[in-house]
Structure formats: C-alpha cells, structure tokens
Amino acid sequence: MKTKNTQTKKHTGRNLILLNSNLKRERFFKATHNASIRMAHYNDYALHPENFDKAFSTGDGIYFEMLNVAVINFNREDEIDFVNRELAGKGVLSVEPERYVYKIGTRKVKAPADNAEFSWGIKATGVFETPFTGKGVNIAILDTGVFKQHEDLKGRNIKTKKFVSTGKAGDVDGHGSHCTGIACGYKDADGFRYGVACESNIFVGKVLDDQGEGTDGGILAGIEWAMTNKCRVISMSLGAASQPGEPYSETYESVAKRAVKNGALIVAAAGNESNRPSFVAPVGHPANCPSIMAVGAVDSSMKIAPFSCGGTKAKGGQVDIAAPGVSVYSMINEQGKHEKWDGTSMATPFVAGIAGLFFEQNKKAGPLGVWALITQHAKRLKLSSVDAGSGLVQAP
C-alpha cells in the first residue's frame, strides 16, 4: 500500500436526494427543469464515468435512475423544496449531505500464521475444502482499482471501470488489488492458496482515487455499474467513520434494498476506528445500514481484532458477520508481489467471495437467501454478537 489517508474531511458540500421509487424519470426531470435545476442523467457519462463530476460544474447535479437517487449542489435547497412541491410532496423522501469516503485503513504486518499450502484465513473459513469456486458468479470490488496484469489473475475474466476524475486507471495504492485477490484470486506462483472465489467473474470499480479518497456520488455510480452488470455481490472495503448515536444513511439503506431487488448483496467493512479494549468505535458508514452486511475482523486465535468496530444499541449499526482480518496474505499492485495486511478491509472480501460460493451453490437463491445461509452456516465464536455478529463466515 503506497498511500495513506486520514479521514479529515466529512462533507463535500453537495446533497444526496433520495427519491420515491415510484417516481418516473420524465416527471423528475420536468420538475427540476421547472425549478431551474440543471440535471444530468448518469447515462450521459456511462462511457466515461470518470467525468461525472462535470455534472456539478456545468450543471447542478446528476441523477442515478436505477437507484432513484440524485446528487445536487449544496446551494440548491430552495429549488429542491420547489421540486418536492411540484411532485405533490411525495417525490423527495430525504435529503442528506454527501460524504467523503475513504479506503478502510490497513497496515502491513509480518505475523506468521499460515501453513505451507494456504493462508490461515482460507483454512479457518473452510474454503480449502469446499467444492465451490464461484464459477460464473459476477463479483464487484469497489475500491482503489486493481493491478489486473498480476500473474495471479492470468486468464481471468476481469472488467474494470474508473469513477474518479484524477489519477491512473489502475491501482496505485494496492488496497483494491489486495481485496480483489482475497475475494476472487486463487494461488500465487508457488501454489500457495489465498483467494476464495477463484473462478468468479471479476468487476473492479475504481471509486477511490490514488490517495484512497472518494465521495458518496462515486460509490453510488459504482454500485449502479455493478448492478447494471448483474453482479451478485458488491464488496466495499471503504467508508467513513461514524459518531456514537449517528443515524445510518437513509439513501444507502434504500440503495441496498434496491440492490437486493436487483439480485445483488452489498458487503461492507465495519471499520478500523476501535482501539480495544479501551475504546470501541461504532460501525462506520455505509456498513451501518441494516440492509448492508457489515463485516468485523478476527485474528487466527479467533479473537476480535483490536481495531474492529462494534455494534451499537442504535437502530442499524450492527456487525453481521466476522472474517479473517489480521495478517491476511494477498496480491498487491506489483508483479509477483504479495503482502500480509490487517483490517476489516481484508475481512470483507472473504465474506464477499464466500457469498459468491453460496450463489454458485444455490442458483435460485436471492441476496437475502444467501445472507441467511451465510449467517446460518457461520461458526459460533466465544465473542459477543456486537463484535462478531453470527460468528466466523464459513464456505458451503
């Protein structure tokens, strides 16, 4: 991982507008036109989504039709009220500030926990003995991109798309490559197994820039792209820290429900802001949404990782499942190179890959059915459910 970031910026100065699912595009655009709001449709940027930020400089915002969400410049609140009146008070369901989002910070470690054949996480989750490989299942990784030329991915079906306006199309940071390797990779050149869904179809959306920073708008663009490509699993090792008692995003909760209806399960990192045992931070955004599967991290001794965020008593904000997140081996963004990293970022792609295995095993199952299978098959741990959810994720 070549870059570091700190979550110093919270809001972008724009608003997320959650729209009624029954609202038609034509009616919304007519109302915004009457309110003198210049809206772009996301399809206008479908070929070059890295340019979608221009919608905020040449106009007032952008509309994601599949998600029924708009992102509009901050100084248009009166016009948004006018739009809602035009729509008889039933068009705009909520307005919330757009956040900056970041890769969930990781650290490089040198803890020997693996055997000669496979990583400790592959063994602990039962992946080493499952007959399923994720064959034919589309899995999306929304992150800092991927080094798709890595020899470990040779011969794989990989599609990439860039959703940030700056930086290179590949993965300068390494975070996205590491997560992709865990979820969808297989073995290194020496035959050492570390990846889960080794025959899945890989979709990597670069929604974070070369410094590991992005915005809600970019994440939503990546989710819509993944849904358009019929991805069954959307893995997000990213987010923003939450404060105790802070509510979850109604926009992301609605998006997650719409993803489920579209056949996709969203899995996200709980966050690394804790400093156990003295401080347990709440699950971060957007993993704290009830309809997004939040992943906590454990070590090879099945202890909760000291950095892993925990559940709260507030509505939403719970950890749903745990996965290996300490001393996790995977590929990085250099040819033939691999490293061991810590983080709920590493735990999340374990769950995403295993979700792909369950989709392969149960071809008629929907996202909620796979969610239920994941929690039902989890290995119970001697940990509180607020820290580890249903337990350690297990392959079918």
C-alpha angles and dihedrals in degrees: 000000000000102000136052129200138184122211095242100137119065111175131032098208093252131100134235110223115201110204132201110270089228093057113112122221094239093054093047093050092047090052093048091047090053088050091051092245111145106216130186123205116232088234087068086071099034094116094045108023090165085077097054091106087074087075087074096049100040092036142000105272153320134264124218102202099188090053096036089226129128129196112210134180115268098244096062100079095120090050091050089054088051090051091052091051089050087054092051092254092293102092105072113054099176144350122209135164117266112245135214110241129201141194108270100258117253137188131212114241139182102210112144106221103132130093126223096271108040144358119275090247093057089053097042093052095046093241092130091067104034118110091215124095104174090255111183094002117128112224122185124206113195107195143095093323130261139269092232093178090069110127091233089066096048112141095012125134102245129172122183136188131183119222101174124083098220135057133024128318094242130061115286093167102048095221094106092046092051091050093045091052092053096046100038110009129096125193139346124239090276092056095254109152118224107139129085117203096037097170099041124119109253124222116179120187116193098217095151123063128234089280092053094253131128143146137248089253092058092048091050090050089053092049092051090049091050092049091048088054091051095244110177094201129037114193119198120182090178142083147114130280117261128215121230108277094012110142122238121253113275088201095057092043089055091045091051091051091049090049089054091052087050091052100260131122117207116213120188140179116259091218140252102246097111124103102195136235094015098043134022114190121208121255109279134236127311096007089066091072111108093230094052116080106238117209127208126193132242132182129233090273089058092248120139111261111252091235097047115116120234140218125268135209090246121104105279119355098108130138107240103187141359130226140172109295107154124080093356116176121216144136121283135198098287127082111267093356128130135173141184115242137178127223148094079261087073094044093054098063090049088061092041092052093046090049085057089054091052091049088053092049094045105038094175095047120112126217094270090049091053090046088055092048091051093052094041093052095043117122110246113239134198088250135103116265089233087066104033105018112208092350138259114350114246131198118241 
